[in-house]
Coordinates of C-alpha atoms in Angstrom, one line a residue:
X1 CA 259.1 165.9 159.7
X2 CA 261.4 166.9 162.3
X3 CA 259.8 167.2 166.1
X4 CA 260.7 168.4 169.3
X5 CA 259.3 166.8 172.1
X6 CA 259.3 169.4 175.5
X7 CA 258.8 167.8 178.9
X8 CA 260.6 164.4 179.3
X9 CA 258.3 162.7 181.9
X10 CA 256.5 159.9 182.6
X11 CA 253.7 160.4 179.4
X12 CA 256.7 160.9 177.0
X13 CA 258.8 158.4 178.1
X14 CA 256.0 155.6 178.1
X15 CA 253.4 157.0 175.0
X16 CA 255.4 160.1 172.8
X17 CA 258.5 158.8 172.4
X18 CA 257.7 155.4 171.3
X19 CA 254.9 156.7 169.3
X20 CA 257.4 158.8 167.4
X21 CA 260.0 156.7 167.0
X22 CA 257.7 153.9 165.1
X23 CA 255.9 156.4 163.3
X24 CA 256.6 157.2 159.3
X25 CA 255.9 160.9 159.4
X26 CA 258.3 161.4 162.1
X27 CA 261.7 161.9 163.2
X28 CA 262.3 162.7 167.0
X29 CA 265.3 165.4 166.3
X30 CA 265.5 167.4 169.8
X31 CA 264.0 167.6 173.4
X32 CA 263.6 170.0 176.1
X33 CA 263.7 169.3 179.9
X34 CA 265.6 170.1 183.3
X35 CA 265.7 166.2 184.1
X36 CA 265.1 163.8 181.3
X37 CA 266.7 163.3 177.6
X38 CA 266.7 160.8 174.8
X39 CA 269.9 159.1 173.8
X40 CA 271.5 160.2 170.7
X41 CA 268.8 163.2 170.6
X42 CA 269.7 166.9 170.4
X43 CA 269.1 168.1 174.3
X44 CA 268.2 171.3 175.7
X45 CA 267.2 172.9 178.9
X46 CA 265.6 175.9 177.4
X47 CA 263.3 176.0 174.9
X48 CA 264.1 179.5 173.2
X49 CA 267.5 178.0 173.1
X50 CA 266.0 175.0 171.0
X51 CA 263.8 177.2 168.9
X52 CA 266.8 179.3 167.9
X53 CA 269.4 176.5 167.5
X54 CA 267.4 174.2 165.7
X55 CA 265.1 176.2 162.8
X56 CA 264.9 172.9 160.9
X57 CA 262.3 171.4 163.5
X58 CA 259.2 172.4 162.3
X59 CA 256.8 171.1 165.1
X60 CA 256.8 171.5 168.8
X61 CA 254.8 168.5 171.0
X62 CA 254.5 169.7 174.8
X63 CA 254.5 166.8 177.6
X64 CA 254.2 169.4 180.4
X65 CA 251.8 169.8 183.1
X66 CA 248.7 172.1 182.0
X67 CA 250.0 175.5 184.0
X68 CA 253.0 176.0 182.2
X69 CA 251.8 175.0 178.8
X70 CA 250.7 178.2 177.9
X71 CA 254.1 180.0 177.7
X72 CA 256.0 177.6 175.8
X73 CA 253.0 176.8 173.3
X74 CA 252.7 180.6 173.0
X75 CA 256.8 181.1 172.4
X76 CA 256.8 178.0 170.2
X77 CA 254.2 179.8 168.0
X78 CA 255.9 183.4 167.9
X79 CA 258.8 181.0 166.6
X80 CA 256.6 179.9 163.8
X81 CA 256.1 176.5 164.5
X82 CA 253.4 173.8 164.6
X83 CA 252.3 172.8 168.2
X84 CA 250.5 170.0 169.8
X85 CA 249.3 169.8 173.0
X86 CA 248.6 166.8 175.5
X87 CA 245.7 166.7 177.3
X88 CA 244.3 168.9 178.7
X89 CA 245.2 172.1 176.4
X90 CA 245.8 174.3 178.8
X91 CA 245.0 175.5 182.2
X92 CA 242.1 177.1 181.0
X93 CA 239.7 177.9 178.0
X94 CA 240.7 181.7 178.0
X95 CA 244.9 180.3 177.1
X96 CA 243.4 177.7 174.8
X97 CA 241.5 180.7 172.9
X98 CA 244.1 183.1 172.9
X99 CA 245.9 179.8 171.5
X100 CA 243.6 179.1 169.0
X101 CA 243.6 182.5 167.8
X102 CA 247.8 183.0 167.4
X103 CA 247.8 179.4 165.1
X104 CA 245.3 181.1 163.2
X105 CA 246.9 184.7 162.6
X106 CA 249.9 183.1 161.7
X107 CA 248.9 180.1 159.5
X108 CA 249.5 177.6 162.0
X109 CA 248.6 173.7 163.3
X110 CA 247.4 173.7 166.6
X111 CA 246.2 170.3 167.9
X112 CA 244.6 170.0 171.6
X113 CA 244.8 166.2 171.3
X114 CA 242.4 163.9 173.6
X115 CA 244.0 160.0 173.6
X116 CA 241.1 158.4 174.8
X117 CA 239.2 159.0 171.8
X118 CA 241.5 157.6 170.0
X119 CA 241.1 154.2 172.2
X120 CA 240.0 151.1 169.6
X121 CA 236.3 151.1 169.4
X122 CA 235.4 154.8 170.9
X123 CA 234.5 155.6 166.8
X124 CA 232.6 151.9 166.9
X125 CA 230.4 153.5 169.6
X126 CA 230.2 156.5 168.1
X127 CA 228.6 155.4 164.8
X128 CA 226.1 153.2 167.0
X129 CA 224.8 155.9 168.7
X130 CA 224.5 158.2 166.1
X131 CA 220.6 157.0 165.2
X132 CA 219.6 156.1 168.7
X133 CA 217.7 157.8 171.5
X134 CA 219.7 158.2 174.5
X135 CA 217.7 157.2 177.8
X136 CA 220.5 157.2 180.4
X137 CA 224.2 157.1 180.2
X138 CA 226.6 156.7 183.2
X139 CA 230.5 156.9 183.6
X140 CA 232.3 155.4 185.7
X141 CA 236.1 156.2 186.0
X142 CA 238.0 155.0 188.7
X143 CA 241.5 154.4 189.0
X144 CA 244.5 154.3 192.1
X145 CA 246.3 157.7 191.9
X146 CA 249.4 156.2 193.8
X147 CA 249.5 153.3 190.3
X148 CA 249.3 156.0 187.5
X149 CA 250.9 159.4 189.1
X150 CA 253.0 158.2 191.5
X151 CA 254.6 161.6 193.4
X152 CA 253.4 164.2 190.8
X153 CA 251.9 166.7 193.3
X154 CA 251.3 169.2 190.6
X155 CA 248.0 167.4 189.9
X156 CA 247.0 168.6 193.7
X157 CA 247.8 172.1 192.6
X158 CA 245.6 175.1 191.3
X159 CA 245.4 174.0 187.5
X160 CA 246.4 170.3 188.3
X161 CA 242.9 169.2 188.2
X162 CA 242.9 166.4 190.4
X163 CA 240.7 163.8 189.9
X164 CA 239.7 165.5 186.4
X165 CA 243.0 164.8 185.0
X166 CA 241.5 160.8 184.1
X167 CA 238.3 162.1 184.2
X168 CA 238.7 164.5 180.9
X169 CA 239.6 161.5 179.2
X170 CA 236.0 160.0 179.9
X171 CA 234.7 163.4 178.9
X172 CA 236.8 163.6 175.4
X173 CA 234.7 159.8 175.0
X174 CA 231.0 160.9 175.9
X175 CA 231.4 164.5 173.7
X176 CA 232.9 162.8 170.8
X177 CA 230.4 159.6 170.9
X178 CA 227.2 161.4 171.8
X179 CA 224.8 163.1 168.8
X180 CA 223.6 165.7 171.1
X181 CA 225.4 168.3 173.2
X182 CA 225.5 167.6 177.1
X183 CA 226.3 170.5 179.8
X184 CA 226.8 170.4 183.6
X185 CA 224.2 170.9 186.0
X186 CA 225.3 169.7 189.3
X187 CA 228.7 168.7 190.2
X188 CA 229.8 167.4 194.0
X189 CA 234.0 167.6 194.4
X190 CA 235.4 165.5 196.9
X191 CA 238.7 167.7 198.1
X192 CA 241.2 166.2 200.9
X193 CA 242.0 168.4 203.3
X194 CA 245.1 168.6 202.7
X195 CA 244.8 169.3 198.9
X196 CA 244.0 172.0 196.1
X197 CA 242.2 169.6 194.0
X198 CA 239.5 166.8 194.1
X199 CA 240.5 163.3 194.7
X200 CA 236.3 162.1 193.7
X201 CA 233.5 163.7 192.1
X202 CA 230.4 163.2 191.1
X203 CA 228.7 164.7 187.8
X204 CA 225.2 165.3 186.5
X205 CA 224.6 166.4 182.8
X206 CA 221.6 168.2 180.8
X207 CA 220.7 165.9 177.9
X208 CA 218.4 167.7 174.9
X209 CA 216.4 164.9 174.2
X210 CA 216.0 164.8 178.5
X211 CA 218.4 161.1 178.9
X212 CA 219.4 161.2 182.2
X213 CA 223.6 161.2 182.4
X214 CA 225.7 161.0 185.0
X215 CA 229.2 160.6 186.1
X216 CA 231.7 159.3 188.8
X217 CA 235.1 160.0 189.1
X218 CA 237.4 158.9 191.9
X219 CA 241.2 158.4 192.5
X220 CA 241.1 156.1 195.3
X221 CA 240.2 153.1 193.5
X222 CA 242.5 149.7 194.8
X223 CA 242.5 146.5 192.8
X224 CA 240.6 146.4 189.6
X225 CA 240.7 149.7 187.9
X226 CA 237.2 151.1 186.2
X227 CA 237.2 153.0 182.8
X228 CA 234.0 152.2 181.6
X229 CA 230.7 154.1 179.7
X230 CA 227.5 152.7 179.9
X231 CA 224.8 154.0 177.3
X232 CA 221.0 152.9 177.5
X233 CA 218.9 153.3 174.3
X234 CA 215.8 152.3 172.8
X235 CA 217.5 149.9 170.6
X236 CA 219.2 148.3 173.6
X237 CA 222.5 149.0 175.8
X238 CA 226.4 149.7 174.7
X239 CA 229.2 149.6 177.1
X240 CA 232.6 150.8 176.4
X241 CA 235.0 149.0 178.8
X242 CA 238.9 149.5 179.2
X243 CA 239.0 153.0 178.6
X244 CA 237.3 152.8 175.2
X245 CA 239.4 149.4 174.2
X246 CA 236.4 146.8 174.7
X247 CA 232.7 147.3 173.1
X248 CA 229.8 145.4 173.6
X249 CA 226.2 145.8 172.5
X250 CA 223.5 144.1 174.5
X251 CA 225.5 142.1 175.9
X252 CA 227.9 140.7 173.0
X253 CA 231.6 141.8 172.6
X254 CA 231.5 144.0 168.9
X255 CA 235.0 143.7 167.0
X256 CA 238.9 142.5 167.9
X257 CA 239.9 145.7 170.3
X258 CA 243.5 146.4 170.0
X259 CA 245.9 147.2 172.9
X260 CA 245.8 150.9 174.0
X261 CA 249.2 151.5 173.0
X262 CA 247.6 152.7 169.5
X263 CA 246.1 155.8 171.0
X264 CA 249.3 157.4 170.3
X265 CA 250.6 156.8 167.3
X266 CA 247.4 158.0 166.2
X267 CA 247.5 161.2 167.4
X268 CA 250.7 161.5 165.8
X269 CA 249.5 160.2 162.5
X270 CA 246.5 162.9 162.7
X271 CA 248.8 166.1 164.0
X272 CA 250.8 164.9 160.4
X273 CA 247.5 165.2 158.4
X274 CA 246.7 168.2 160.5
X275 CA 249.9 170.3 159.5
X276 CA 249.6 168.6 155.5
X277 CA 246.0 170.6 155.6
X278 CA 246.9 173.4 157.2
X279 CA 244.4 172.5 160.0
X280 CA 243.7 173.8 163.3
X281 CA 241.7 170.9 165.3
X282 CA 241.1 172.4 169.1
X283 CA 238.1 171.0 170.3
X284 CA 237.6 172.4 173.7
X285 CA 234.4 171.0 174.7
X286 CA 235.9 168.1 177.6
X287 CA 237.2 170.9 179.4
X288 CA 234.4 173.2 179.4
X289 CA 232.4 170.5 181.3
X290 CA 235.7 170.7 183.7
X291 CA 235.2 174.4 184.1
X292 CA 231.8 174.0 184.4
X293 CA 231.6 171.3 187.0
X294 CA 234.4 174.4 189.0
X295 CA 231.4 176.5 188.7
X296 CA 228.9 174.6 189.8
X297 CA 230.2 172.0 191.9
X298 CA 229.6 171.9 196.0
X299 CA 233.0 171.0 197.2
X300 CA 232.9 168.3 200.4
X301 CA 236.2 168.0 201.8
X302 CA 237.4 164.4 202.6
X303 CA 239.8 162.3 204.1
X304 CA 243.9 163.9 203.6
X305 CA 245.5 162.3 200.9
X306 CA 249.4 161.0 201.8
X307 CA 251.2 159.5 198.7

């Protein structure tokens, strides 16, 4: 199938494009962007000039920021195509609804895709859990912002998310490995002064079966970076590690992790099987613990943040 690929940045350029390119189901036939292209690929600036120039691409994948992403999944989907969507969905549940609800009028794929659940043993973990009773589970996600989104200050902005923007990844991990639903009760977000959004925050959850669980994001982390889940059962203790890529239980490493390059191709191979069904797969529960943890959460300001 023919794709479009909207938003030329950093995410494209280093997961969407190579994920197309290597992929069977897909050939990489236009993009849209004010500053990036793809060499020997149809360019545009605009992408109702795209939709109408180019009816033979069937599927629209949008690279942009979460504020915009509304519009342009919205026109893409007047214009009759399939859309998927990099994380997070949108800049809120009320677009992502009003989403969900256009793909299905119209017979429509719609795919809010979450990478990190696509990470080498998250489905490992997910299977080990499934018979076990949760007694505590922690998160810690920590990484450098400067490393990972060098000079994008829309993540400061109203709808950038901040720290959130790595922690929803964690979150798309615990609500896809977990049995049981979790919800926010307590949230503390760490705002610089001289910022929209928080650069730290700390989580607590409700657990049904009353497992304490807890999380920790922050973005000023220097040296090693931390992307790890910690689950404590009766039947003993699974950590993921690397962002989902490394699993051991009690202790011993489980399996041969592969590198997290595969995240993507995966997506790409499950929008394919998606739009082959005539699926809709828009799970929105990661970011209503985001929304949530808005609600709820006592903001502390902190130390400015200078990139």
């Amino acid at each position: 199938m023919k794709i479009a690929l909207v938003g030329i940045g950093k995410i494209a350029v280093d997961q969407h494009i190579p994920a197309i390119n290597d992929s069977p189901d897909w050939e990489l036939a236009a993009t849209v962007s004010r500053h990036g292209s793809v060499d020997g690929v149809d360019a545009f600036t605009d992408l109702g000039d795209m939709l109408d120039a180019r009816p033979d691409i069937r599927v629209v994948s949008l690279c942009l920021p979460p504020v915009p992403r509304f519009a342009y999944a919205m026109q893409a989907l007047a214009a009759g195509r399939h859309v998927m969507l990099e994380k997070p969905p949108g800049a809120t549940l009320a677009e992502c609804h009003a989403l969900t609800a256009k793909a299905q009028a119209d017979g429509l794929s719609l795919y809010a895709t979450w990478h990190s659940r696509q990470a080498d043993m998250v489905a490992a973990a997910k299977e080990w859990l499934t018979d076990k009773r949760l007694t505590r589970l922690h998160v810690t996600w920590k990484e450098d912002v400067r490393r990972w989104h060098p000079g994008q200050d829309w993540i400061w902005e109203p709808g950038g998310l901040g720290v959130f923007d790595p922690g929803i990844n964690a979150l798309s991990i615990v609500t896809d490995i977990l049995p049981h639903p979790i919800h926010v009760t307590g949230a503390t977000l760490k705002v610089p002064e001289n910022r929209q959004t928080p650069i730290a925050v700390n989580l607590e959850f409700h657990h049904p079966q009353g497992a304490q669980v807890t999380a920790d994001f922050d973005w000023r982390q220097e040296g090693d970076q931390i992307w790890m889940i910690e689950a404590e059962t009766e039947a003993g203790t699974l950590t993921l590690t690397d962002g989902g890529a490394t699993l051991k239980i009690n202790g011993e490493r489980s399996g041969t992790a592969a590198p997290l390059g595969g995240e993507y191709p995966r997506l790409y191979a499950q929008m394919a099987q998606l739009i082959a069904d005539g699926g809709i797969d828009m799970d929105l529960r990661p970011m209503t613990l985001v929304a949530d943890a808005y609600t709820l959460g006592r903001r502390e300001t902190v130390a400015p943040f200078h990139d």
